[in-house]
Amino acid sequence: MVVTIDRKYGSGGRMVGEKLAKRLGYRFFDRELLKIAAQESGMHEDVVQHFDEKPTGSLLYSAYLHATISVTDALPLNQKLAFAQFDVIRRVAEEGDCVIVGRCADYVLQDRDDCLNVFITATNAVRRQRLVQYYGVPQELVDKTIKKQDKTRADYYTFFTQRKWGDASNYHLCLDAGRLSLDGAAALLADAVHQLEGK
Amino acid sequence: MVVTIDRKYGSGGRMVGEKLAKRLGYRFFDRELLKIAAQESGMHEDVVQHFDEKPTGSLLYSAYLHATISVTDALPLNQKLAFAQFDVIRRVAEEGDCVIVGRCADYVLQDRDDCLNVFITATNAVRRQRLVQYYGVPQELVDKTIKKQDKTRADYYTFFTQRKWGDASNYHLCLDAGRLSLDGAAALLADAVHQLEGK
């Protein structure tokens, strides 16, 4: 079984994924995908981390990159990294049970019938608190950061999948990790995986 | 605890709700809300059933009603029925544990902290099959019916709530009742309710 987990920024989705992987004894992939993809593409990890889960053609990142490399060079690098990660996603899924966070994994693996596609949300209040407490984001920047990161993830997802990020129709299970808890969400997802394994 | 369940047309969401209510020993409200609201508003059930979960101001229903009553009379009746149902929803929630299907119950009860708001989906393939098998919809009308009914529910929800119907952010749990099963979905939801009861 492959569990793909997408998540609103600051929802605790990555931690739910880690806890789920531990419960199930599954491998866990998040940033690891970036590292593998970078190595295999001959790109340096420090350079490509700026492109991870960023929408291709984003003006924001074009501007950011303008000082170091030309925009025309930047756009293919975005895509190159994304496609390299998609290749890694297909391979790790092929190798067996795992939990994969982000990077359009639900879409990349849509032809497999052994996936459980998950989306993790939380209210803005819960996300604000998490950003301050765990990410060290200053209080006055919290709302701006949430909005910007959600938009970046949504644009990235929609660019590659032509689907609407966070629409319940695109996932098998969506969970509010604030209304439940990170452990509670992981427990429910583990139940769902066990149901599907027995199907 | 109050579990509200909204659902894509033909997803099996109402049946998941019934199964959940049975598992938990909760009261179950779907069409019953219409009946109670009609009685209390002095409206006849046969008349108001055409207005149930229909968006106010829908041209479609204005046209439909044109032959029997004037459009200006029709619009307030839509709203009157919706608000009567919202009153009933508040009252049955106040009276204790229950499962409520549709009718913006998640929004109506948003100030309560004992709710679990659920949205049930299924793929179009699963919904098509259900429509033919259980609702007796002719094969050639299935896609049109699904599209029309989803739009009606979405318009109704958005009109009264100003929220996007089916967006994962608006619910605590969204489930694909085809990927799991109706019983499996009900079992997961019962687990979630038990988690929250113990919180």
JSON list of C-alpha atoms in Angstrom, two decimals, chain A residues 12-191:
[
{"chain": "A", "resi": 12, "resn": "GLY", "atom": "CA", "xyz": [0.64, 19.11, 10.95]},
{"chain": "A", "resi": 13, "resn": "GLY", "atom": "CA", "xyz": [0.19, 16.89, 7.88]},
{"chain": "A", "resi": 14, "resn": "ARG", "atom": "CA", "xyz": [3.84, 15.88, 7.68]},
{"chain": "A", "resi": 15, "resn": "MET", "atom": "CA", "xyz": [3.81, 14.80, 11.33]},
{"chain": "A", "resi": 16, "resn": "VAL", "atom": "CA", "xyz": [0.61, 12.82, 10.79]},
{"chain": "A", "resi": 17, "resn": "GLY", "atom": "CA", "xyz": [2.41, 11.09, 7.92]},
{"chain": "A", "resi": 18, "resn": "GLU", "atom": "CA", "xyz": [5.43, 10.28, 10.09]},
{"chain": "A", "resi": 19, "resn": "LYS", "atom": "CA", "xyz": [3.25, 8.92, 12.87]},
{"chain": "A", "resi": 20, "resn": "LEU", "atom": "CA", "xyz": [1.26, 6.85, 10.36]},
{"chain": "A", "resi": 21, "resn": "ALA", "atom": "CA", "xyz": [4.43, 5.41, 8.82]},
{"chain": "A", "resi": 22, "resn": "LYS", "atom": "CA", "xyz": [5.66, 4.43, 12.29]},
{"chain": "A", "resi": 23, "resn": "ARG", "atom": "CA", "xyz": [2.33, 2.77, 13.17]},
{"chain": "A", "resi": 24, "resn": "LEU", "atom": "CA", "xyz": [2.30, 0.78, 9.94]},
{"chain": "A", "resi": 25, "resn": "GLY", "atom": "CA", "xyz": [6.04, 0.05, 9.71]},
{"chain": "A", "resi": 26, "resn": "TYR", "atom": "CA", "xyz": [6.06, 1.80, 6.29]},
{"chain": "A", "resi": 27, "resn": "ARG", "atom": "CA", "xyz": [8.91, 3.82, 4.79]},
{"chain": "A", "resi": 28, "resn": "PHE", "atom": "CA", "xyz": [8.39, 7.59, 4.94]},
{"chain": "A", "resi": 29, "resn": "PHE", "atom": "CA", "xyz": [9.29, 10.06, 2.17]},
{"chain": "A", "resi": 30, "resn": "ASP", "atom": "CA", "xyz": [9.13, 13.82, 2.35]},
{"chain": "A", "resi": 31, "resn": "ARG", "atom": "CA", "xyz": [12.31, 15.88, 1.73]},
{"chain": "A", "resi": 32, "resn": "GLU", "atom": "CA", "xyz": [14.12, 12.60, 1.03]},
{"chain": "A", "resi": 33, "resn": "LEU", "atom": "CA", "xyz": [12.51, 12.63, -2.42]},
{"chain": "A", "resi": 34, "resn": "LEU", "atom": "CA", "xyz": [14.19, 15.93, -3.18]},
{"chain": "A", "resi": 35, "resn": "LYS", "atom": "CA", "xyz": [17.59, 14.63, -2.13]},
{"chain": "A", "resi": 36, "resn": "ILE", "atom": "CA", "xyz": [17.31, 11.47, -4.25]},
{"chain": "A", "resi": 37, "resn": "ALA", "atom": "CA", "xyz": [15.96, 13.38, -7.25]},
{"chain": "A", "resi": 38, "resn": "ALA", "atom": "CA", "xyz": [18.73, 15.97, -6.99]},
{"chain": "A", "resi": 39, "resn": "GLN", "atom": "CA", "xyz": [21.45, 13.32, -6.81]},
{"chain": "A", "resi": 40, "resn": "GLU", "atom": "CA", "xyz": [20.07, 11.40, -9.76]},
{"chain": "A", "resi": 41, "resn": "SER", "atom": "CA", "xyz": [19.66, 14.53, -11.88]},
{"chain": "A", "resi": 42, "resn": "GLY", "atom": "CA", "xyz": [23.18, 15.74, -11.14]},
{"chain": "A", "resi": 43, "resn": "MET", "atom": "CA", "xyz": [21.77, 18.83, -9.40]},
{"chain": "A", "resi": 44, "resn": "HIS", "atom": "CA", "xyz": [23.14, 20.10, -6.13]},
{"chain": "A", "resi": 45, "resn": "GLU", "atom": "CA", "xyz": [20.69, 19.72, -3.23]},
{"chain": "A", "resi": 46, "resn": "ASP", "atom": "CA", "xyz": [21.37, 23.22, -1.89]},
{"chain": "A", "resi": 47, "resn": "VAL", "atom": "CA", "xyz": [20.40, 24.74, -5.22]},
{"chain": "A", "resi": 48, "resn": "VAL", "atom": "CA", "xyz": [17.29, 22.67, -5.91]},
{"chain": "A", "resi": 49, "resn": "GLN", "atom": "CA", "xyz": [15.75, 23.04, -2.46]},
{"chain": "A", "resi": 50, "resn": "HIS", "atom": "CA", "xyz": [14.53, 26.49, -3.55]},
{"chain": "A", "resi": 51, "resn": "PHE", "atom": "CA", "xyz": [12.50, 24.80, -6.30]},
{"chain": "A", "resi": 52, "resn": "ASP", "atom": "CA", "xyz": [10.90, 22.08, -4.19]},
{"chain": "A", "resi": 53, "resn": "GLU", "atom": "CA", "xyz": [7.09, 22.07, -4.53]},
{"chain": "A", "resi": 54, "resn": "LYS", "atom": "CA", "xyz": [7.19, 25.43, -6.27]},
{"chain": "A", "resi": 55, "resn": "PRO", "atom": "CA", "xyz": [4.92, 26.13, -9.21]},
{"chain": "A", "resi": 56, "resn": "THR", "atom": "CA", "xyz": [6.67, 26.36, -12.55]},
{"chain": "A", "resi": 57, "resn": "GLY", "atom": "CA", "xyz": [6.59, 29.85, -13.94]},
{"chain": "A", "resi": 58, "resn": "SER", "atom": "CA", "xyz": [5.93, 31.50, -10.58]},
{"chain": "A", "resi": 59, "resn": "LEU", "atom": "CA", "xyz": [6.78, 35.18, -10.90]},
{"chain": "A", "resi": 60, "resn": "LEU", "atom": "CA", "xyz": [7.80, 35.18, -7.26]},
{"chain": "A", "resi": 61, "resn": "TYR", "atom": "CA", "xyz": [10.51, 32.62, -7.79]},
{"chain": "A", "resi": 62, "resn": "SER", "atom": "CA", "xyz": [11.53, 33.99, -11.14]},
{"chain": "A", "resi": 63, "resn": "ALA", "atom": "CA", "xyz": [12.19, 37.27, -9.38]},
{"chain": "A", "resi": 64, "resn": "TYR", "atom": "CA", "xyz": [14.04, 35.52, -6.59]},
{"chain": "A", "resi": 65, "resn": "LEU", "atom": "CA", "xyz": [16.26, 33.74, -9.05]},
{"chain": "A", "resi": 66, "resn": "HIS", "atom": "CA", "xyz": [16.90, 36.70, -11.25]},
{"chain": "A", "resi": 67, "resn": "ALA", "atom": "CA", "xyz": [20.07, 37.67, -9.42]},
{"chain": "A", "resi": 68, "resn": "THR", "atom": "CA", "xyz": [21.74, 34.26, -9.68]},
{"chain": "A", "resi": 69, "resn": "ILE", "atom": "CA", "xyz": [20.58, 32.65, -12.95]},
{"chain": "A", "resi": 70, "resn": "SER", "atom": "CA", "xyz": [18.49, 33.84, -15.87]},
{"chain": "A", "resi": 71, "resn": "VAL", "atom": "CA", "xyz": [14.72, 33.29, -15.82]},
{"chain": "A", "resi": 72, "resn": "THR", "atom": "CA", "xyz": [14.87, 31.16, -18.96]},
{"chain": "A", "resi": 73, "resn": "ASP", "atom": "CA", "xyz": [17.28, 28.82, -17.21]},
{"chain": "A", "resi": 74, "resn": "ALA", "atom": "CA", "xyz": [15.20, 28.82, -14.07]},
{"chain": "A", "resi": 75, "resn": "LEU", "atom": "CA", "xyz": [11.91, 27.58, -15.53]},
{"chain": "A", "resi": 76, "resn": "PRO", "atom": "CA", "xyz": [13.22, 24.31, -17.00]},
{"chain": "A", "resi": 77, "resn": "LEU", "atom": "CA", "xyz": [15.06, 23.63, -13.73]},
{"chain": "A", "resi": 78, "resn": "ASN", "atom": "CA", "xyz": [11.75, 23.82, -11.84]},
{"chain": "A", "resi": 79, "resn": "GLN", "atom": "CA", "xyz": [10.22, 21.31, -14.18]},
{"chain": "A", "resi": 80, "resn": "LYS", "atom": "CA", "xyz": [13.31, 19.13, -14.33]},
{"chain": "A", "resi": 81, "resn": "LEU", "atom": "CA", "xyz": [13.32, 18.78, -10.55]},
{"chain": "A", "resi": 82, "resn": "ALA", "atom": "CA", "xyz": [9.56, 18.10, -10.37]},
{"chain": "A", "resi": 83, "resn": "PHE", "atom": "CA", "xyz": [9.72, 15.37, -13.00]},
{"chain": "A", "resi": 84, "resn": "ALA", "atom": "CA", "xyz": [12.82, 13.85, -11.37]},
{"chain": "A", "resi": 85, "resn": "GLN", "atom": "CA", "xyz": [10.85, 13.69, -8.10]},
{"chain": "A", "resi": 86, "resn": "PHE", "atom": "CA", "xyz": [7.87, 12.12, -9.89]},
{"chain": "A", "resi": 87, "resn": "ASP", "atom": "CA", "xyz": [10.22, 9.39, -11.21]},
{"chain": "A", "resi": 88, "resn": "VAL", "atom": "CA", "xyz": [11.50, 8.75, -7.68]},
{"chain": "A", "resi": 89, "resn": "ILE", "atom": "CA", "xyz": [7.89, 8.63, -6.39]},
{"chain": "A", "resi": 90, "resn": "ARG", "atom": "CA", "xyz": [6.98, 5.98, -8.97]},
{"chain": "A", "resi": 91, "resn": "ARG", "atom": "CA", "xyz": [10.04, 3.93, -8.04]},
{"chain": "A", "resi": 92, "resn": "VAL", "atom": "CA", "xyz": [9.63, 4.03, -4.26]},
{"chain": "A", "resi": 93, "resn": "ALA", "atom": "CA", "xyz": [5.94, 3.11, -4.71]},
{"chain": "A", "resi": 94, "resn": "GLU", "atom": "CA", "xyz": [7.00, 0.19, -6.89]},
{"chain": "A", "resi": 95, "resn": "GLU", "atom": "CA", "xyz": [9.44, -0.95, -4.18]},
{"chain": "A", "resi": 96, "resn": "GLY", "atom": "CA", "xyz": [6.66, -1.41, -1.60]},
{"chain": "A", "resi": 97, "resn": "ASP", "atom": "CA", "xyz": [4.69, 0.01, 1.34]},
{"chain": "A", "resi": 98, "resn": "CYS", "atom": "CA", "xyz": [5.34, 3.68, 2.00]},
{"chain": "A", "resi": 99, "resn": "VAL", "atom": "CA", "xyz": [3.94, 7.06, 3.02]},
{"chain": "A", "resi": 100, "resn": "ILE", "atom": "CA", "xyz": [4.74, 9.93, 0.63]},
{"chain": "A", "resi": 101, "resn": "VAL", "atom": "CA", "xyz": [4.15, 13.57, 1.57]},
{"chain": "A", "resi": 102, "resn": "GLY", "atom": "CA", "xyz": [3.30, 16.23, -1.04]},
{"chain": "A", "resi": 103, "resn": "ARG", "atom": "CA", "xyz": [4.77, 16.52, -4.55]},
{"chain": "A", "resi": 104, "resn": "CYS", "atom": "CA", "xyz": [1.55, 15.56, -6.41]},
{"chain": "A", "resi": 105, "resn": "ALA", "atom": "CA", "xyz": [2.12, 11.91, -5.43]},
{"chain": "A", "resi": 106, "resn": "ASP", "atom": "CA", "xyz": [-1.65, 11.21, -5.58]},
{"chain": "A", "resi": 107, "resn": "TYR", "atom": "CA", "xyz": [-1.66, 12.30, -9.23]},
{"chain": "A", "resi": 108, "resn": "VAL", "atom": "CA", "xyz": [1.66, 10.69, -10.15]},
{"chain": "A", "resi": 109, "resn": "LEU", "atom": "CA", "xyz": [0.43, 7.32, -8.82]},
{"chain": "A", "resi": 110, "resn": "GLN", "atom": "CA", "xyz": [-3.16, 7.59, -10.06]},
{"chain": "A", "resi": 111, "resn": "ASP", "atom": "CA", "xyz": [-2.91, 4.43, -12.17]},
{"chain": "A", "resi": 112, "resn": "ARG", "atom": "CA", "xyz": [-2.08, 2.26, -9.14]},
{"chain": "A", "resi": 113, "resn": "ASP", "atom": "CA", "xyz": [-5.01, 0.68, -7.31]},
{"chain": "A", "resi": 114, "resn": "ASP", "atom": "CA", "xyz": [-3.15, 0.28, -4.00]},
{"chain": "A", "resi": 115, "resn": "CYS", "atom": "CA", "xyz": [-3.10, 3.96, -3.00]},
{"chain": "A", "resi": 116, "resn": "LEU", "atom": "CA", "xyz": [-4.86, 5.82, -0.23]},
{"chain": "A", "resi": 117, "resn": "ASN", "atom": "CA", "xyz": [-4.81, 9.55, -1.09]},
{"chain": "A", "resi": 118, "resn": "VAL", "atom": "CA", "xyz": [-5.06, 11.80, 1.94]},
{"chain": "A", "resi": 119, "resn": "PHE", "atom": "CA", "xyz": [-5.36, 15.57, 2.48]},
{"chain": "A", "resi": 120, "resn": "ILE", "atom": "CA", "xyz": [-4.72, 17.09, 5.92]},
{"chain": "A", "resi": 121, "resn": "THR", "atom": "CA", "xyz": [-6.29, 20.39, 6.95]},
{"chain": "A", "resi": 122, "resn": "ALA", "atom": "CA", "xyz": [-6.59, 22.42, 10.15]},
{"chain": "A", "resi": 123, "resn": "THR", "atom": "CA", "xyz": [-8.31, 25.68, 11.00]},
{"chain": "A", "resi": 124, "resn": "ASN", "atom": "CA", "xyz": [-6.36, 28.91, 10.59]},
{"chain": "A", "resi": 125, "resn": "ALA", "atom": "CA", "xyz": [-6.32, 29.30, 14.38]},
{"chain": "A", "resi": 126, "resn": "VAL", "atom": "CA", "xyz": [-4.58, 25.94, 14.83]},
{"chain": "A", "resi": 127, "resn": "ARG", "atom": "CA", "xyz": [-2.16, 26.62, 11.98]},
{"chain": "A", "resi": 128, "resn": "ARG", "atom": "CA", "xyz": [-1.27, 30.09, 13.33]},
{"chain": "A", "resi": 129, "resn": "GLN", "atom": "CA", "xyz": [-0.41, 28.55, 16.69]},
{"chain": "A", "resi": 130, "resn": "ARG", "atom": "CA", "xyz": [1.73, 25.84, 15.10]},
{"chain": "A", "resi": 131, "resn": "LEU", "atom": "CA", "xyz": [3.66, 28.34, 12.98]},
{"chain": "A", "resi": 132, "resn": "VAL", "atom": "CA", "xyz": [4.57, 30.44, 16.01]},
{"chain": "A", "resi": 133, "resn": "GLN", "atom": "CA", "xyz": [5.26, 27.49, 18.31]},
{"chain": "A", "resi": 134, "resn": "TYR", "atom": "CA", "xyz": [7.12, 25.06, 16.03]},
{"chain": "A", "resi": 135, "resn": "TYR", "atom": "CA", "xyz": [8.31, 27.06, 13.03]},
{"chain": "A", "resi": 136, "resn": "GLY", "atom": "CA", "xyz": [9.30, 30.21, 14.95]},
{"chain": "A", "resi": 137, "resn": "VAL", "atom": "CA", "xyz": [7.40, 32.49, 12.56]},
{"chain": "A", "resi": 138, "resn": "PRO", "atom": "CA", "xyz": [6.88, 35.97, 14.10]},
{"chain": "A", "resi": 139, "resn": "GLN", "atom": "CA", "xyz": [3.23, 36.61, 15.03]},
{"chain": "A", "resi": 140, "resn": "GLU", "atom": "CA", "xyz": [2.89, 39.52, 12.59]},
{"chain": "A", "resi": 141, "resn": "LEU", "atom": "CA", "xyz": [4.01, 37.38, 9.62]},
{"chain": "A", "resi": 142, "resn": "VAL", "atom": "CA", "xyz": [1.90, 34.31, 10.36]},
{"chain": "A", "resi": 143, "resn": "ASP", "atom": "CA", "xyz": [-1.17, 35.09, 8.24]},
{"chain": "A", "resi": 144, "resn": "LYS", "atom": "CA", "xyz": [0.93, 36.26, 5.30]},
{"chain": "A", "resi": 145, "resn": "THR", "atom": "CA", "xyz": [3.10, 33.13, 5.49]},
{"chain": "A", "resi": 146, "resn": "ILE", "atom": "CA", "xyz": [0.10, 30.76, 5.58]},
{"chain": "A", "resi": 147, "resn": "LYS", "atom": "CA", "xyz": [-1.53, 32.49, 2.61]},
{"chain": "A", "resi": 148, "resn": "LYS", "atom": "CA", "xyz": [1.67, 32.53, 0.56]},
{"chain": "A", "resi": 149, "resn": "GLN", "atom": "CA", "xyz": [2.63, 28.90, 1.28]},
{"chain": "A", "resi": 150, "resn": "ASP", "atom": "CA", "xyz": [-0.88, 27.60, 0.60]},
{"chain": "A", "resi": 151, "resn": "LYS", "atom": "CA", "xyz": [-0.91, 29.48, -2.70]},
{"chain": "A", "resi": 152, "resn": "THR", "atom": "CA", "xyz": [2.47, 28.09, -3.68]},
{"chain": "A", "resi": 153, "resn": "ARG", "atom": "CA", "xyz": [1.37, 24.52, -2.95]},
{"chain": "A", "resi": 154, "resn": "ALA", "atom": "CA", "xyz": [-1.97, 25.01, -4.71]},
{"chain": "A", "resi": 155, "resn": "ASP", "atom": "CA", "xyz": [-0.28, 26.49, -7.81]},
{"chain": "A", "resi": 156, "resn": "TYR", "atom": "CA", "xyz": [2.28, 23.68, -7.91]},
{"chain": "A", "resi": 157, "resn": "TYR", "atom": "CA", "xyz": [-0.46, 21.03, -7.61]},
{"chain": "A", "resi": 158, "resn": "THR", "atom": "CA", "xyz": [-2.73, 22.61, -10.19]},
{"chain": "A", "resi": 159, "resn": "PHE", "atom": "CA", "xyz": [0.12, 23.24, -12.65]},
{"chain": "A", "resi": 160, "resn": "PHE", "atom": "CA", "xyz": [1.08, 19.57, -12.79]},
{"chain": "A", "resi": 161, "resn": "THR", "atom": "CA", "xyz": [-2.30, 17.88, -12.20]},
{"chain": "A", "resi": 162, "resn": "GLN", "atom": "CA", "xyz": [-4.91, 20.33, -13.60]},
{"chain": "A", "resi": 163, "resn": "ARG", "atom": "CA", "xyz": [-6.89, 19.52, -10.45]},
{"chain": "A", "resi": 164, "resn": "LYS", "atom": "CA", "xyz": [-8.06, 21.72, -7.61]},
{"chain": "A", "resi": 165, "resn": "TRP", "atom": "CA", "xyz": [-5.83, 21.42, -4.54]},
{"chain": "A", "resi": 166, "resn": "GLY", "atom": "CA", "xyz": [-7.82, 20.61, -1.39]},
{"chain": "A", "resi": 167, "resn": "ASP", "atom": "CA", "xyz": [-11.05, 19.65, -3.16]},
{"chain": "A", "resi": 168, "resn": "ALA", "atom": "CA", "xyz": [-12.46, 16.63, -1.32]},
{"chain": "A", "resi": 169, "resn": "SER", "atom": "CA", "xyz": [-13.22, 14.89, -4.64]},
{"chain": "A", "resi": 170, "resn": "ASN", "atom": "CA", "xyz": [-9.50, 14.44, -5.37]},
{"chain": "A", "resi": 171, "resn": "TYR", "atom": "CA", "xyz": [-8.71, 12.45, -2.21]},
{"chain": "A", "resi": 172, "resn": "HIS", "atom": "CA", "xyz": [-9.96, 9.30, -0.49]},
{"chain": "A", "resi": 173, "resn": "LEU", "atom": "CA", "xyz": [-9.73, 10.85, 2.96]},
{"chain": "A", "resi": 174, "resn": "CYS", "atom": "CA", "xyz": [-9.46, 14.43, 4.20]},
{"chain": "A", "resi": 175, "resn": "LEU", "atom": "CA", "xyz": [-8.87, 15.05, 7.89]},
{"chain": "A", "resi": 176, "resn": "ASP", "atom": "CA", "xyz": [-8.85, 18.10, 10.13]},
{"chain": "A", "resi": 177, "resn": "ALA", "atom": "CA", "xyz": [-5.80, 17.32, 12.28]},
{"chain": "A", "resi": 178, "resn": "GLY", "atom": "CA", "xyz": [-6.79, 20.05, 14.73]},
{"chain": "A", "resi": 179, "resn": "ARG", "atom": "CA", "xyz": [-10.32, 18.76, 15.39]},
{"chain": "A", "resi": 180, "resn": "LEU", "atom": "CA", "xyz": [-8.93, 15.27, 15.90]},
{"chain": "A", "resi": 181, "resn": "SER", "atom": "CA", "xyz": [-5.26, 15.24, 16.96]},
{"chain": "A", "resi": 182, "resn": "LEU", "atom": "CA", "xyz": [-2.08, 14.30, 15.14]},
{"chain": "A", "resi": 183, "resn": "ASP", "atom": "CA", "xyz": [-2.10, 10.90, 16.85]},
{"chain": "A", "resi": 184, "resn": "GLY", "atom": "CA", "xyz": [-5.86, 10.54, 16.36]},
{"chain": "A", "resi": 185, "resn": "ALA", "atom": "CA", "xyz": [-5.57, 11.35, 12.67]},
{"chain": "A", "resi": 186, "resn": "ALA", "atom": "CA", "xyz": [-2.73, 8.84, 12.26]},
{"chain": "A", "resi": 187, "resn": "ALA", "atom": "CA", "xyz": [-4.80, 6.19, 14.07]},
{"chain": "A", "resi": 188, "resn": "LEU", "atom": "CA", "xyz": [-7.81, 6.75, 11.78]},
{"chain": "A", "resi": 189, "resn": "LEU", "atom": "CA", "xyz": [-5.61, 6.58, 8.68]},
{"chain": "A", "resi": 190, "resn": "ALA", "atom": "CA", "xyz": [-4.03, 3.35, 9.93]},
{"chain": "A", "resi": 191, "resn": "ASP", "atom": "CA", "xyz": [-7.56, 1.92, 10.33]}
]
